[in-house]
Amino acid sequence: MKFRDRRLPILNAVSLLLLTAAINSLFAQTGSVQVCKVAGAGVTVGTNFTFNVAGTTVVVAAGAGPVGTCSTAQVVPTGPATITETLPAGTALVGVATSPAGALVSSNLAAGTAIVTVTTGATTVVTFTDTYTSGGVQVCKVAGAGVTVGTNF
């Protein structure tokens, strides 16, 4: 009678699962995101802006429109990716565009975020445009008793 180790099928199954996981991680589906920054009205070309691209911090200098200055491509998993800009005081995000055009899922200009679709093996370019939000002062003068309306001061 031959001796048969009953543990062998279990070890083979575990080995197969580990091998499958390793192969899947080697061939994980990824694409890339490239962030571009356009200096809108009042923003100085060359000003650095900070972004979070699916968990990775990326700094991009604002460039002249319409293309601006772009980061290196960041490799991310295929599917939706969130890009968040840290909006400096005195600036407002006024536009987000993507290439390909249909890759923009949503954007929240007030929050500085965009969600884009990343396609396997392709690069999604996301362009953020900010403007400077200057404050203003308005001085009004009310003509009181004894002052003629329209008198210059």
PDB file of C-alpha atoms in Angstrom:
ATOM      1  CA  MET A   1       0.000   0.000   0.000  1.00  0.00           C
ATOM      2  CA  LYS A   2       1.335   3.436  -0.973  1.00  0.00           C
ATOM      3  CA  PHE A   3       1.581   6.246   1.541  1.00  0.00           C
ATOM      4  CA  ARG A   4      -0.328   9.364   0.520  1.00  0.00           C
ATOM      5  CA  ASP A   5       0.074  12.678   2.295  1.00  0.00           C
ATOM      6  CA  ARG A   6      -3.386  14.213   2.612  1.00  0.00           C
ATOM      7  CA  ARG A   7      -1.931  17.680   3.250  1.00  0.00           C
ATOM      8  CA  LEU A   8      -0.493  17.954  -0.234  1.00  0.00           C
ATOM      9  CA  PRO A   9      -3.716  19.156  -1.949  1.00  0.00           C
ATOM     10  CA  ILE A  10      -4.096  21.898   0.698  1.00  0.00           C
ATOM     11  CA  LEU A  11      -0.535  23.068   0.239  1.00  0.00           C
ATOM     12  CA  ASN A  12      -1.009  23.128  -3.513  1.00  0.00           C
ATOM     13  CA  ALA A  13      -4.209  25.166  -3.188  1.00  0.00           C
ATOM     14  CA  VAL A  14      -2.528  27.699  -0.876  1.00  0.00           C
ATOM     15  CA  SER A  15       0.467  27.927  -3.197  1.00  0.00           C
ATOM     16  CA  LEU A  16      -1.837  28.478  -6.157  1.00  0.00           C
ATOM     17  CA  LEU A  17      -3.670  31.298  -4.340  1.00  0.00           C
ATOM     18  CA  LEU A  18      -0.388  32.997  -3.410  1.00  0.00           C
ATOM     19  CA  LEU A  19       0.920  32.643  -6.952  1.00  0.00           C
ATOM     20  CA  THR A  20      -2.325  34.058  -8.378  1.00  0.00           C
ATOM     21  CA  ALA A  21      -2.153  37.060  -6.014  1.00  0.00           C
ATOM     22  CA  ALA A  22       1.465  37.705  -6.992  1.00  0.00           C
ATOM     23  CA  ILE A  23       0.668  37.560 -10.711  1.00  0.00           C
ATOM     24  CA  ASN A  24      -2.350  39.834 -10.289  1.00  0.00           C
ATOM     25  CA  SER A  25      -0.257  42.422  -8.449  1.00  0.00           C
ATOM     26  CA  LEU A  26       2.339  42.337 -11.232  1.00  0.00           C
ATOM     27  CA  PHE A  27      -0.322  42.999 -13.835  1.00  0.00           C
ATOM     28  CA  ALA A  28      -2.454  45.427 -11.834  1.00  0.00           C
ATOM     29  CA  GLN A  29      -4.340  47.741 -14.100  1.00  0.00           C
ATOM     30  CA  THR A  30      -2.945  51.247 -13.915  1.00  0.00           C
ATOM     31  CA  GLY A  31      -2.942  54.463 -15.862  1.00  0.00           C
ATOM     32  CA  SER A  32      -1.562  57.872 -15.030  1.00  0.00           C
ATOM     33  CA  VAL A  33      -2.679  61.364 -14.076  1.00  0.00           C
ATOM     34  CA  GLN A  34      -0.818  64.488 -15.127  1.00  0.00           C
ATOM     35  CA  VAL A  35      -1.776  67.757 -13.403  1.00  0.00           C
ATOM     36  CA  CYS A  36      -1.460  71.034 -15.293  1.00  0.00           C
ATOM     37  CA  LYS A  37      -1.785  74.474 -13.702  1.00  0.00           C
ATOM     38  CA  VAL A  38      -2.873  77.639 -15.517  1.00  0.00           C
ATOM     39  CA  ALA A  39      -2.232  81.065 -13.994  1.00  0.00           C
ATOM     40  CA  GLY A  40      -5.553  82.841 -14.419  1.00  0.00           C
ATOM     41  CA  ALA A  41      -6.205  86.550 -13.908  1.00  0.00           C
ATOM     42  CA  GLY A  42      -4.004  87.982 -11.179  1.00  0.00           C
ATOM     43  CA  VAL A  43      -2.003  84.803 -10.527  1.00  0.00           C
ATOM     44  CA  THR A  44       1.735  85.201 -11.133  1.00  0.00           C
ATOM     45  CA  VAL A  45       3.253  82.725 -13.576  1.00  0.00           C
ATOM     46  CA  GLY A  46       5.706  80.532 -11.662  1.00  0.00           C
ATOM     47  CA  THR A  47       3.705  80.497  -8.408  1.00  0.00           C
ATOM     48  CA  ASN A  48       3.784  76.971  -6.934  1.00  0.00           C
ATOM     49  CA  PHE A  49       0.526  75.165  -6.190  1.00  0.00           C
ATOM     50  CA  THR A  50       0.175  71.924  -4.217  1.00  0.00           C
ATOM     51  CA  PHE A  51      -2.061  69.033  -5.253  1.00  0.00           C
ATOM     52  CA  ASN A  52      -2.927  65.634  -3.837  1.00  0.00           C
ATOM     53  CA  VAL A  53      -3.190  63.075  -6.640  1.00  0.00           C
ATOM     54  CA  ALA A  54      -4.750  59.889  -5.297  1.00  0.00           C
ATOM     55  CA  GLY A  55      -2.666  60.186  -2.105  1.00  0.00           C
ATOM     56  CA  THR A  56       0.550  61.569  -3.605  1.00  0.00           C
ATOM     57  CA  THR A  57       1.613  65.198  -3.106  1.00  0.00           C
ATOM     58  CA  VAL A  58       2.464  66.986  -6.360  1.00  0.00           C
ATOM     59  CA  VAL A  59       3.717  70.585  -6.675  1.00  0.00           C
ATOM     60  CA  VAL A  60       3.129  72.394  -9.971  1.00  0.00           C
ATOM     61  CA  ALA A  61       4.170  75.931 -10.923  1.00  0.00           C
ATOM     62  CA  ALA A  62       1.416  77.966 -12.572  1.00  0.00           C
ATOM     63  CA  GLY A  63       2.047  78.568 -16.251  1.00  0.00           C
ATOM     64  CA  ALA A  64       0.573  80.749 -18.942  1.00  0.00           C
ATOM     65  CA  GLY A  65      -2.667  79.572 -20.519  1.00  0.00           C
ATOM     66  CA  PRO A  66      -4.119  77.790 -22.220  1.00  0.00           C
ATOM     67  CA  VAL A  67      -1.963  74.783 -21.266  1.00  0.00           C
ATOM     68  CA  GLY A  68      -0.052  76.048 -18.220  1.00  0.00           C
ATOM     69  CA  THR A  69       2.718  74.009 -16.639  1.00  0.00           C
ATOM     70  CA  CYS A  70       2.303  70.256 -16.137  1.00  0.00           C
ATOM     71  CA  SER A  71       3.605  67.771 -13.584  1.00  0.00           C
ATOM     72  CA  THR A  72       5.161  64.459 -14.414  1.00  0.00           C
ATOM     73  CA  ALA A  73       2.603  61.702 -14.846  1.00  0.00           C
ATOM     74  CA  GLN A  74       1.619  59.964 -11.609  1.00  0.00           C
ATOM     75  CA  VAL A  75       0.831  56.239 -11.896  1.00  0.00           C
ATOM     76  CA  VAL A  76      -2.525  55.443 -10.271  1.00  0.00           C
ATOM     77  CA  PRO A  77      -4.979  52.542 -10.328  1.00  0.00           C
ATOM     78  CA  THR A  78      -7.453  52.411 -13.190  1.00  0.00           C
ATOM     79  CA  GLY A  79     -10.865  53.900 -12.405  1.00  0.00           C
ATOM     80  CA  PRO A  80     -11.855  57.061 -10.554  1.00  0.00           C
ATOM     81  CA  ALA A  81      -9.039  59.214  -9.122  1.00  0.00           C
ATOM     82  CA  THR A  82      -9.458  62.247  -6.897  1.00  0.00           C
ATOM     83  CA  ILE A  83      -7.218  65.281  -7.329  1.00  0.00           C
ATOM     84  CA  THR A  84      -7.365  67.996  -4.661  1.00  0.00           C
ATOM     85  CA  GLU A  85      -5.710  71.388  -4.901  1.00  0.00           C
ATOM     86  CA  THR A  86      -4.646  73.189  -1.728  1.00  0.00           C
ATOM     87  CA  LEU A  87      -6.132  76.605  -2.461  1.00  0.00           C
ATOM     88  CA  PRO A  88      -3.914  79.407  -1.141  1.00  0.00           C
ATOM     89  CA  ALA A  89      -5.594  82.391   0.512  1.00  0.00           C
ATOM     90  CA  GLY A  90      -6.600  84.948  -2.072  1.00  0.00           C
ATOM     91  CA  THR A  91      -7.096  82.484  -4.925  1.00  0.00           C
ATOM     92  CA  ALA A  92     -10.130  80.692  -6.288  1.00  0.00           C
ATOM     93  CA  LEU A  93     -10.351  77.653  -8.539  1.00  0.00           C
ATOM     94  CA  VAL A  94     -12.376  78.799 -11.537  1.00  0.00           C
ATOM     95  CA  GLY A  95     -12.054  75.867 -13.910  1.00  0.00           C
ATOM     96  CA  VAL A  96     -11.112  72.212 -14.324  1.00  0.00           C
ATOM     97  CA  ALA A  97     -10.682  70.539 -17.703  1.00  0.00           C
ATOM     98  CA  THR A  98      -9.454  67.097 -18.774  1.00  0.00           C
ATOM     99  CA  SER A  99      -7.933  65.405 -21.738  1.00  0.00           C
ATOM    100  CA  PRO A 100      -9.558  63.249 -22.853  1.00  0.00           C
ATOM    101  CA  ALA A 101     -12.529  65.589 -22.473  1.00  0.00           C
ATOM    102  CA  GLY A 102     -14.884  62.906 -21.152  1.00  0.00           C
ATOM    103  CA  ALA A 103     -12.585  61.940 -18.274  1.00  0.00           C
ATOM    104  CA  LEU A 104     -13.919  64.592 -15.881  1.00  0.00           C
ATOM    105  CA  VAL A 105     -16.449  62.855 -13.627  1.00  0.00           C
ATOM    106  CA  SER A 106     -17.085  65.830 -11.334  1.00  0.00           C
ATOM    107  CA  SER A 107     -15.489  68.907  -9.843  1.00  0.00           C
ATOM    108  CA  ASN A 108     -16.098  71.100  -6.812  1.00  0.00           C
ATOM    109  CA  LEU A 109     -14.506  74.468  -7.497  1.00  0.00           C
ATOM    110  CA  ALA A 110     -15.034  75.785  -3.956  1.00  0.00           C
ATOM    111  CA  ALA A 111     -13.354  72.702  -2.451  1.00  0.00           C
ATOM    112  CA  GLY A 112     -10.601  72.547  -5.099  1.00  0.00           C
ATOM    113  CA  THR A 113     -11.357  68.948  -6.095  1.00  0.00           C
ATOM    114  CA  ALA A 114     -11.844  66.985  -9.275  1.00  0.00           C
ATOM    115  CA  ILE A 115     -12.666  63.339  -9.822  1.00  0.00           C
ATOM    116  CA  VAL A 116     -11.442  61.918 -13.110  1.00  0.00           C
ATOM    117  CA  THR A 117     -11.563  58.552 -14.827  1.00  0.00           C
ATOM    118  CA  VAL A 118      -8.191  56.888 -15.385  1.00  0.00           C
ATOM    119  CA  THR A 119      -7.981  54.403 -18.253  1.00  0.00           C
ATOM    120  CA  THR A 120      -5.606  51.439 -18.249  1.00  0.00           C
ATOM    121  CA  GLY A 121      -2.326  52.293 -19.956  1.00  0.00           C
ATOM    122  CA  ALA A 122      -3.356  55.882 -20.721  1.00  0.00           C
ATOM    123  CA  THR A 123      -2.655  59.323 -19.250  1.00  0.00           C
ATOM    124  CA  THR A 124      -5.463  61.571 -18.073  1.00  0.00           C
ATOM    125  CA  VAL A 125      -4.421  65.234 -18.111  1.00  0.00           C
ATOM    126  CA  VAL A 126      -6.234  67.448 -15.578  1.00  0.00           C
ATOM    127  CA  THR A 127      -5.890  71.219 -15.939  1.00  0.00           C
ATOM    128  CA  PHE A 128      -6.717  73.498 -13.002  1.00  0.00           C
ATOM    129  CA  THR A 129      -7.139  77.260 -13.506  1.00  0.00           C
ATOM    130  CA  ASP A 130      -7.086  79.691 -10.566  1.00  0.00           C
ATOM    131  CA  THR A 131      -7.622  83.421 -10.363  1.00  0.00           C
ATOM    132  CA  TYR A 132      -6.599  85.915  -7.764  1.00  0.00           C
ATOM    133  CA  THR A 133      -9.521  87.058  -5.632  1.00  0.00           C
ATOM    134  CA  SER A 134      -8.656  90.589  -4.663  1.00  0.00           C
ATOM    135  CA  GLY A 135     -10.537  92.382  -1.964  1.00  0.00           C
ATOM    136  CA  GLY A 136     -11.901  95.822  -2.516  1.00  0.00           C
ATOM    137  CA  VAL A 137     -12.814  98.885  -0.558  1.00  0.00           C
ATOM    138  CA  GLN A 138     -15.733 101.046  -1.444  1.00  0.00           C
ATOM    139  CA  VAL A 139     -16.032 104.451   0.215  1.00  0.00           C
ATOM    140  CA  CYS A 140     -19.458 106.056   0.261  1.00  0.00           C
ATOM    141  CA  LYS A 141     -20.232 109.550   1.436  1.00  0.00           C
ATOM    142  CA  VAL A 142     -23.671 110.655   2.492  1.00  0.00           C
ATOM    143  CA  ALA A 143     -24.441 114.329   2.185  1.00  0.00           C
ATOM    144  CA  GLY A 144     -25.498 115.460   5.654  1.00  0.00           C
ATOM    145  CA  ALA A 145     -27.193 118.626   6.793  1.00  0.00           C
ATOM    146  CA  GLY A 146     -25.695 121.673   5.106  1.00  0.00           C
ATOM    147  CA  VAL A 147     -23.745 119.663   2.494  1.00  0.00           C
ATOM    148  CA  THR A 148     -24.783 119.948  -1.125  1.00  0.00           C
ATOM    149  CA  VAL A 149     -25.324 116.586  -2.906  1.00  0.00           C
ATOM    150  CA  GLY A 150     -22.467 115.979  -5.361  1.00  0.00           C
ATOM    151  CA  THR A 151     -19.885 117.951  -3.407  1.00  0.00           C
ATOM    152  CA  ASN A 152     -16.423 116.424  -3.877  1.00  0.00           C
ATOM    153  CA  PHE A 153     -14.324 115.597  -0.836  1.00  0.00           C
TER     154      PHE A 153
END
